[in-house]
Amino acid sequence: MKTALILNGPNLNLLGTREPQVYGSQTLADVEALCERACQTHGFTLDFRQSNHEGTLVDWLHEAGRLHAQGKLAGVILNAGAYTHTSVALHDAIKGTGITLIELHISNVHAREAFRHHSYISPAAKAVMAGFGVNGYALAVAALAGMQ
Ligand code: DQA
């Protein structure tokens, strides 16, 4: 069974209490449970992580690259949070690994502040999803299944 690696960046540990009018009231643990159900449906093993640290996310993308090289990775779903809009390092890490990666945002970043309209992740991603709320994570797992 291949692994779906779901990576969450800074402040996503605050889901549930963080700007609920933007991100909803479900916690990151709720999102993980949602992803677990979606992965069971699609025959993936779930590996679900969150970090507030850019370098940790880079290290995890490199780990994904090694899994990919071994044929054990279905793909990565990345909600890089604010690093989406700032991180050349994450862009380079994705490009350097050759992994299949879906960029995900809970909110519709294009309907928000101008500084959220640019993404360093998008040019390195296979697909981009935004604005589906936390249910977007389940939709992204289904999309990953369609890419196998
Ligand atoms: C986010 C959107 C980003 O602009 C923001 O910095 C986040 C969350 C989203 O899921 O909608 O932290 O990635």
mmCIF file of C-alpha atoms and ligand atoms in Angstrom:
data_model
loop_
_atom_site.group_PDB
_atom_site.id
_atom_site.type_symbol
_atom_site.label_atom_id
_atom_site.label_comp_id
_atom_site.label_asym_id
_atom_site.label_seq_id
_atom_site.Cartn_x
_atom_site.Cartn_y
_atom_site.Cartn_z
ATOM 1 C CA MET A 1 0.000 0.000 0.000
ATOM 2 C CA LYS A 2 1.422 3.393 -0.976
ATOM 3 C CA THR A 3 1.668 6.312 1.424
ATOM 4 C CA ALA A 4 -0.184 9.604 1.123
ATOM 5 C CA LEU A 5 1.957 12.143 2.959
ATOM 6 C CA ILE A 6 -0.061 15.131 4.139
ATOM 7 C CA LEU A 7 2.068 18.038 5.328
ATOM 8 C CA ASN A 8 0.785 21.095 7.148
ATOM 9 C CA GLY A 9 2.811 24.240 7.710
ATOM 10 C CA PRO A 10 2.794 27.070 10.235
ATOM 11 C CA ASN A 11 -0.220 27.915 12.381
ATOM 12 C CA LEU A 12 -2.299 24.999 11.107
ATOM 13 C CA ASN A 13 -1.948 23.488 14.576
ATOM 14 C CA LEU A 14 -4.290 26.322 15.633
ATOM 15 C CA LEU A 15 -7.157 25.126 13.418
ATOM 16 C CA GLY A 16 -10.435 25.208 15.299
ATOM 17 C CA THR A 17 -9.649 28.406 17.187
ATOM 18 C CA ARG A 18 -7.730 30.351 14.523
ATOM 19 C CA GLU A 19 -9.951 32.772 12.552
ATOM 20 C CA PRO A 20 -12.874 30.308 12.438
ATOM 21 C CA GLN A 21 -14.719 32.605 10.005
ATOM 22 C CA VAL A 22 -11.913 31.856 7.504
ATOM 23 C CA TYR A 23 -10.791 28.317 8.396
ATOM 24 C CA GLY A 24 -13.879 26.825 10.100
ATOM 25 C CA SER A 25 -14.208 25.227 13.527
ATOM 26 C CA GLN A 26 -12.660 21.809 12.911
ATOM 27 C CA THR A 27 -9.332 21.092 14.575
ATOM 28 C CA LEU A 28 -6.224 19.622 12.958
ATOM 29 C CA ALA A 29 -7.064 16.332 14.729
ATOM 30 C CA ASP A 30 -10.484 16.432 13.016
ATOM 31 C CA VAL A 31 -8.726 17.006 9.677
ATOM 32 C CA GLU A 32 -6.418 14.063 10.335
ATOM 33 C CA ALA A 33 -9.459 11.836 11.054
ATOM 34 C CA LEU A 34 -11.075 13.047 7.807
ATOM 35 C CA CYS A 35 -7.864 12.212 5.918
ATOM 36 C CA GLU A 36 -7.667 8.794 7.568
ATOM 37 C CA ARG A 37 -11.166 7.954 6.295
ATOM 38 C CA ALA A 38 -10.326 9.228 2.798
ATOM 39 C CA CYS A 39 -7.087 7.215 2.726
ATOM 40 C CA GLN A 40 -8.902 4.042 3.810
ATOM 41 C CA THR A 41 -11.408 4.578 0.992
ATOM 42 C CA HIS A 42 -8.651 4.973 -1.588
ATOM 43 C CA GLY A 43 -6.251 2.335 -0.287
ATOM 44 C CA PHE A 44 -3.467 4.610 0.966
ATOM 45 C CA THR A 45 -1.510 4.541 4.193
ATOM 46 C CA LEU A 46 -1.772 7.986 5.770
ATOM 47 C CA ASP A 47 1.209 9.883 7.126
ATOM 48 C CA PHE A 48 -0.094 13.197 8.512
ATOM 49 C CA ARG A 49 2.230 15.869 9.926
ATOM 50 C CA GLN A 50 2.387 19.532 10.937
ATOM 51 C CA SER A 51 5.326 21.844 11.599
ATOM 52 C CA ASN A 52 5.786 25.539 12.206
ATOM 53 C CA HIS A 53 9.362 25.312 10.894
ATOM 54 C CA GLU A 54 10.329 25.778 7.246
ATOM 55 C CA GLY A 55 13.438 23.559 7.457
ATOM 56 C CA THR A 56 11.438 20.706 8.954
ATOM 57 C CA LEU A 57 9.034 20.895 6.009
ATOM 58 C CA VAL A 58 12.043 20.844 3.632
ATOM 59 C CA ASP A 59 13.401 17.749 5.432
ATOM 60 C CA TRP A 60 9.993 16.035 5.154
ATOM 61 C CA LEU A 61 9.847 16.777 1.400
ATOM 62 C CA HIS A 62 13.301 15.181 1.020
ATOM 63 C CA GLU A 63 12.011 12.160 2.962
ATOM 64 C CA ALA A 64 9.063 12.045 0.525
ATOM 65 C CA GLY A 65 11.553 12.096 -2.358
ATOM 66 C CA ARG A 66 13.313 9.015 -0.954
ATOM 67 C CA LEU A 67 9.963 7.186 -0.549
ATOM 68 C CA HIS A 68 9.069 8.197 -4.114
ATOM 69 C CA ALA A 69 12.357 6.748 -5.394
ATOM 70 C CA GLN A 70 11.482 3.473 -3.649
ATOM 71 C CA GLY A 71 8.027 3.411 -5.309
ATOM 72 C CA LYS A 72 6.301 3.689 -1.928
ATOM 73 C CA LEU A 73 4.801 7.182 -2.211
ATOM 74 C CA ALA A 74 1.384 7.958 -3.723
ATOM 75 C CA GLY A 75 2.098 11.653 -3.404
ATOM 76 C CA VAL A 76 2.186 14.627 -1.093
ATOM 77 C CA ILE A 77 -0.618 17.011 -0.189
ATOM 78 C CA LEU A 78 0.959 20.204 1.107
ATOM 79 C CA ASN A 79 -0.737 23.045 2.910
ATOM 80 C CA ALA A 80 2.338 25.195 3.425
ATOM 81 C CA GLY A 81 0.379 27.961 5.172
ATOM 82 C CA ALA A 82 2.136 31.315 4.989
ATOM 83 C CA TYR A 83 5.336 29.701 3.633
ATOM 84 C CA THR A 84 3.356 29.289 0.395
ATOM 85 C CA HIS A 85 3.854 32.981 -0.215
ATOM 86 C CA THR A 86 7.483 33.280 0.903
ATOM 87 C CA SER A 87 9.432 30.055 0.524
ATOM 88 C CA VAL A 88 11.851 29.537 -2.346
ATOM 89 C CA ALA A 89 13.274 26.705 -0.208
ATOM 90 C CA LEU A 90 10.010 24.741 -0.366
ATOM 91 C CA HIS A 91 9.764 25.396 -4.121
ATOM 92 C CA ASP A 92 13.286 24.044 -4.633
ATOM 93 C CA ALA A 93 12.671 21.032 -2.374
ATOM 94 C CA ILE A 94 9.603 19.991 -4.391
ATOM 95 C CA LYS A 95 11.431 20.470 -7.702
ATOM 96 C CA GLY A 96 14.451 18.585 -6.411
ATOM 97 C CA THR A 97 12.540 15.455 -5.440
ATOM 98 C CA GLY A 98 10.321 14.702 -8.463
ATOM 99 C CA ILE A 99 7.364 13.909 -6.190
ATOM 100 C CA THR A 100 3.708 14.296 -7.173
ATOM 101 C CA LEU A 101 2.449 17.136 -5.003
ATOM 102 C CA ILE A 102 -0.928 18.804 -4.603
ATOM 103 C CA GLU A 103 -0.876 22.310 -3.148
ATOM 104 C CA LEU A 104 -3.830 22.794 -0.847
ATOM 105 C CA HIS A 105 -5.415 25.755 0.910
ATOM 106 C CA ILE A 106 -8.467 25.650 3.120
ATOM 107 C CA SER A 107 -9.459 29.192 2.177
ATOM 108 C CA ASN A 108 -9.711 30.714 -1.285
ATOM 109 C CA VAL A 109 -6.418 32.594 -1.150
ATOM 110 C CA HIS A 110 -7.281 34.489 -4.356
ATOM 111 C CA ALA A 111 -10.297 36.099 -2.689
ATOM 112 C CA ARG A 112 -8.125 37.336 0.188
ATOM 113 C CA GLU A 113 -5.272 39.847 0.651
ATOM 114 C CA ALA A 114 -3.018 40.498 -2.377
ATOM 115 C CA PHE A 115 0.020 39.024 -0.572
ATOM 116 C CA ARG A 116 -1.738 35.624 -0.607
ATOM 117 C CA HIS A 117 -2.212 35.662 -4.399
ATOM 118 C CA HIS A 118 1.350 34.625 -5.203
ATOM 119 C CA SER A 119 2.522 31.084 -4.472
ATOM 120 C CA TYR A 120 6.075 29.750 -4.689
ATOM 121 C CA ILE A 121 4.565 26.250 -4.455
ATOM 122 C CA SER A 122 2.231 26.391 -7.489
ATOM 123 C CA PRO A 123 4.903 26.267 -10.245
ATOM 124 C CA ALA A 124 6.358 23.129 -8.646
ATOM 125 C CA ALA A 125 2.995 21.452 -7.899
ATOM 126 C CA LYS A 126 1.061 18.997 -10.028
ATOM 127 C CA ALA A 127 -2.247 20.600 -8.999
ATOM 128 C CA VAL A 128 -3.609 23.361 -6.784
ATOM 129 C CA MET A 129 -6.736 23.339 -4.642
ATOM 130 C CA ALA A 130 -8.119 26.257 -2.634
ATOM 131 C CA GLY A 131 -11.355 27.297 -1.028
ATOM 132 C CA PHE A 132 -13.021 23.958 -0.306
ATOM 133 C CA GLY A 133 -12.675 24.316 3.456
ATOM 134 C CA VAL A 134 -11.169 21.386 5.345
ATOM 135 C CA ASN A 135 -13.123 19.006 3.106
ATOM 136 C CA GLY A 136 -10.534 19.957 0.481
ATOM 137 C CA TYR A 137 -8.171 17.502 2.186
ATOM 138 C CA ALA A 138 -10.524 14.587 1.404
ATOM 139 C CA LEU A 139 -10.985 15.877 -2.145
ATOM 140 C CA ALA A 140 -7.201 16.072 -2.542
ATOM 141 C CA VAL A 141 -6.786 12.442 -1.389
ATOM 142 C CA ALA A 142 -9.391 11.414 -4.003
ATOM 143 C CA ALA A 143 -7.526 13.468 -6.608
ATOM 144 C CA LEU A 144 -4.264 11.744 -5.642
ATOM 145 C CA ALA A 145 -5.967 8.371 -6.181
ATOM 146 C CA GLY A 146 -6.924 9.512 -9.689
ATOM 147 C CA MET A 147 -3.274 10.320 -10.422
ATOM 148 C CA GLN A 148 -1.938 6.798 -9.671
HETATM 149 C C1 DQA B 1 -3.753 28.797 4.073
HETATM 150 C C2 DQA B 1 -3.748 30.168 3.395
HETATM 151 C C3 DQA B 1 -2.454 30.925 3.700
HETATM 152 O O1 DQA B 1 -2.474 32.188 3.062
HETATM 153 C C4 DQA B 1 -2.319 31.150 5.193
HETATM 154 O O2 DQA B 1 -1.112 31.786 5.476
HETATM 155 C C5 DQA B 1 -2.478 29.886 5.965
HETATM 156 C C6 DQA B 1 -3.495 28.924 5.564
HETATM 157 C C7 DQA B 1 -5.098 28.061 3.883
HETATM 158 O O3 DQA B 1 -5.144 26.870 4.178
HETATM 159 O O4 DQA B 1 -6.097 28.680 3.485
HETATM 160 O O5 DQA B 1 -1.815 29.695 6.981
HETATM 161 O O6 DQA B 1 -2.738 27.996 3.486
#
